[in-house]
CSV table of C-alpha atoms in Angstrom, one decimal:
chain,number,residue,atom,x,y,z
H,1,MET,CA,9.2,-13.7,0.7
H,2,ALA,CA,7.1,-10.6,1.4
H,3,ARG,CA,5.5,-9.8,4.7
H,4,ILE,CA,1.8,-8.9,4.1
H,5,LEU,CA,-0.5,-7.6,6.8
H,6,VAL,CA,-4.0,-6.2,6.7
H,7,GLN,CA,-5.0,-4.9,10.1
H,8,GLU,CA,-6.9,-2.3,12.1
H,9,ALA,CA,-4.1,-1.5,14.4
H,10,LEU,CA,-1.6,1.3,13.9
H,11,PHE,CA,1.9,0.3,12.9
H,12,ASP,CA,5.4,1.6,13.7
H,13,MET,CA,7.3,2.5,10.5
H,14,ALA,CA,10.7,2.6,12.2
H,15,ALA,CA,10.2,-0.8,13.8
H,16,GLU,CA,9.0,-2.3,10.5
H,17,SER,CA,12.0,-0.9,8.7
H,18,ALA,CA,14.4,-2.2,11.3
H,19,ALA,CA,12.7,-5.7,11.1
H,20,LEU,CA,13.1,-5.7,7.3
H,21,THR,CA,16.9,-5.2,7.5
H,22,ALA,CA,17.8,-6.9,10.8
H,23,GLY,CA,20.9,-9.0,10.4
H,24,ARG,CA,21.0,-8.5,6.7
H,25,ILE,CA,24.3,-7.6,5.0
H,26,ASP,CA,22.9,-7.8,1.5
H,27,VAL,CA,20.8,-4.7,1.8
H,28,GLY,CA,22.2,-1.6,0.2
H,29,GLY,CA,19.0,0.4,0.0
H,30,VAL,CA,15.5,0.6,1.6
H,31,ALA,CA,12.7,2.5,0.0
H,32,SER,CA,9.5,3.4,1.7
H,33,PHE,CA,6.1,4.8,1.1
H,34,LEU,CA,3.8,5.8,3.9
H,35,GLY,CA,0.2,6.7,3.0
H,36,VAL,CA,-1.5,9.0,5.5
H,37,CYS,CA,-5.2,9.9,5.8
H,38,ARG,CA,-5.8,13.5,4.7
H,39,GLY,CA,-8.3,15.7,6.5
H,40,ASP,CA,-8.9,18.3,3.9
H,41,ASP,CA,-12.4,19.4,2.6
H,42,GLY,CA,-14.0,18.6,6.0
H,43,LEU,CA,-13.1,14.9,6.0
H,44,SER,CA,-13.4,13.5,9.5
H,45,ALA,CA,-12.6,9.8,8.8
H,46,LEU,CA,-11.9,7.3,6.1
H,47,VAL,CA,-13.5,3.9,6.5
H,48,LEU,CA,-11.8,1.0,4.6
H,49,GLU,CA,-13.6,-2.3,4.1
H,50,HIS,CA,-12.2,-5.5,2.6
H,51,TYR,CA,-12.9,-9.2,2.3
H,52,PRO,CA,-10.4,-11.1,4.6
H,53,GLY,CA,-8.4,-13.7,2.7
H,54,MET,CA,-9.2,-12.3,-0.7
H,55,THR,CA,-7.4,-9.0,0.1
H,56,GLU,CA,-4.3,-10.7,1.6
H,57,ARG,CA,-4.1,-13.0,-1.5
H,58,ALA,CA,-4.3,-10.0,-3.8
H,59,LEU,CA,-1.6,-8.1,-1.9
H,60,ALA,CA,0.6,-11.2,-1.9
H,61,ARG,CA,0.2,-11.5,-5.8
H,62,ILE,CA,1.2,-7.9,-6.2
H,63,ALA,CA,4.3,-8.4,-3.9
H,64,THR,CA,5.2,-11.6,-5.8
H,65,GLU,CA,5.1,-9.6,-9.1
H,66,ALA,CA,7.5,-7.0,-7.6
H,67,GLU,CA,9.8,-9.7,-6.4
H,68,ALA,CA,9.8,-11.2,-9.9
H,69,ARG,CA,10.6,-7.9,-11.5
H,70,TRP,CA,13.3,-6.6,-9.1
H,71,PRO,CA,16.0,-8.3,-7.0
H,72,LEU,CA,14.5,-7.6,-3.7
H,73,THR,CA,16.0,-8.9,-0.4
H,74,GLY,CA,12.9,-8.0,1.5
H,75,CYS,CA,9.4,-6.5,1.2
H,76,THR,CA,6.8,-5.4,3.7
H,77,VAL,CA,3.2,-4.3,2.9
H,78,ILE,CA,0.9,-3.3,5.7
H,79,HIS,CA,-2.5,-1.9,4.8
H,80,ARG,CA,-4.9,-0.8,7.5
H,81,MET,CA,-8.7,-1.2,7.4
H,82,GLY,CA,-11.5,0.0,9.5
H,83,ARG,CA,-12.1,3.7,10.6
H,84,ILE,CA,-9.0,5.8,10.0
H,85,LEU,CA,-8.7,9.4,11.2
H,86,PRO,CA,-6.9,12.3,9.5
H,87,GLY,CA,-3.2,12.2,10.2
H,88,ASP,CA,-3.2,8.4,10.8
H,89,PRO,CA,-1.2,6.1,8.6
H,90,ILE,CA,-3.1,3.9,6.1
H,91,VAL,CA,-0.5,2.0,4.2
H,92,LEU,CA,3.2,1.2,4.5
H,93,VAL,CA,5.3,-0.2,1.7
H,94,LEU,CA,8.9,-1.1,2.4
H,95,THR,CA,11.3,-2.6,-0.2
H,96,ALA,CA,14.9,-3.6,0.3
H,97,SER,CA,17.5,-4.5,-2.3
H,98,ALA,CA,21.3,-4.5,-2.7
H,99,HIS,CA,20.9,-1.4,-4.9
H,100,ARG,CA,18.7,1.7,-4.4
H,101,ALA,CA,17.2,1.7,-7.9
H,102,ALA,CA,15.6,-1.7,-7.5
H,103,ALA,CA,14.3,-0.7,-4.0
H,104,LEU,CA,12.9,2.6,-5.3
H,105,GLU,CA,11.3,1.2,-8.5
H,106,ALA,CA,9.7,-1.8,-6.7
H,107,CYS,CA,8.3,0.5,-4.0
H,108,ALA,CA,6.7,2.8,-6.6
H,109,PHE,CA,5.4,-0.2,-8.5
H,110,LEU,CA,3.8,-1.7,-5.3
H,111,ILE,CA,2.0,1.5,-4.3
H,112,ASP,CA,0.8,2.1,-7.9
H,113,TRP,CA,-0.6,-1.4,-8.1
H,114,LEU,CA,-2.0,-1.4,-4.6
H,115,LYS,CA,-4.0,1.7,-5.4
H,116,THR,CA,-5.7,0.0,-8.4
H,117,LYS,CA,-5.6,-3.8,-7.8
H,118,ALA,CA,-6.0,-4.2,-4.0
H,119,PRO,CA,-9.7,-5.0,-3.2
H,120,PHE,CA,-10.5,-2.3,-0.6
H,121,TRP,CA,-13.6,-0.2,-0.5
H,122,LYS,CA,-13.3,3.3,0.9
H,123,ARG,CA,-16.0,5.5,2.3
H,124,GLU,CA,-15.3,9.1,3.3
H,125,GLU,CA,-17.1,10.6,6.3
H,126,PHE,CA,-17.4,14.3,6.7
H,127,ALA,CA,-17.8,16.7,9.7
H,128,ASP,CA,-21.3,17.7,8.4
H,129,GLY,CA,-22.5,14.1,8.6
H,130,ALA,CA,-22.3,13.4,4.9
H,131,ALA,CA,-20.6,10.2,3.6
H,132,ARG,CA,-19.6,9.0,0.2
H,133,TRP,CA,-17.9,6.0,-1.4
H,134,VAL,CA,-14.6,6.8,-3.1
H,135,ALA,CA,-14.5,6.1,-6.8
H,136,ALA,CA,-11.5,4.9,-8.7
H,137,LYS,CA,-9.3,7.7,-10.1
H,138,GLU,CA,-8.0,8.0,-13.7
H,139,GLU,CA,-4.7,9.2,-12.5
H,140,ASP,CA,-4.2,6.1,-10.3
H,141,ASP,CA,-5.1,3.9,-13.3
H,142,ALA,CA,-2.6,5.8,-15.4
H,143,ALA,CA,0.2,5.4,-12.8
H,144,ALA,CA,-0.4,1.7,-12.6
H,145,ALA,CA,-0.6,1.3,-16.4
H,146,ARG,CA,3.0,2.5,-16.8
H,147,TRP,CA,4.2,-0.7,-15.2
H,148,SER,CA,2.3,-2.9,-17.7
H,149,ALA,CA,4.9,-2.5,-20.4
H,150,LYS,CA,7.9,-1.9,-18.1
H,151,GLN,CA,9.9,-4.7,-16.7
H,152,GLY,CA,12.4,-4.2,-13.8
């Protein structure tokens, strides 16, 4: 069963990875993705909003899909919300499996689907005081679409 968290607080990637594999002898590979807030183009902060309950259920459905497609021994998804500064982590995806291929593919699948199916709203704040909502990107939709026909 996947561990799903939506939180304002920072997280510790090393501690989360250690927790995922603690006492497990069936883990042969752990894959990870750490999303970090960029600060290019004058971005001073990224504000993520969500609907509690709805967001966690959506993340759990995505993780359940990954667990159905690949033989995972563990899965962690942590997504931050609130005001995030450049250089701060936004999202962590960890997958563990007996074999590296399953862990790597499941991790890629999870982040692709999180980008397009997780109900978060993102607003960029800039040093000059401007702000704008972030629109969906075609390249994110294309990345997620590749998993529609593909099974683990």
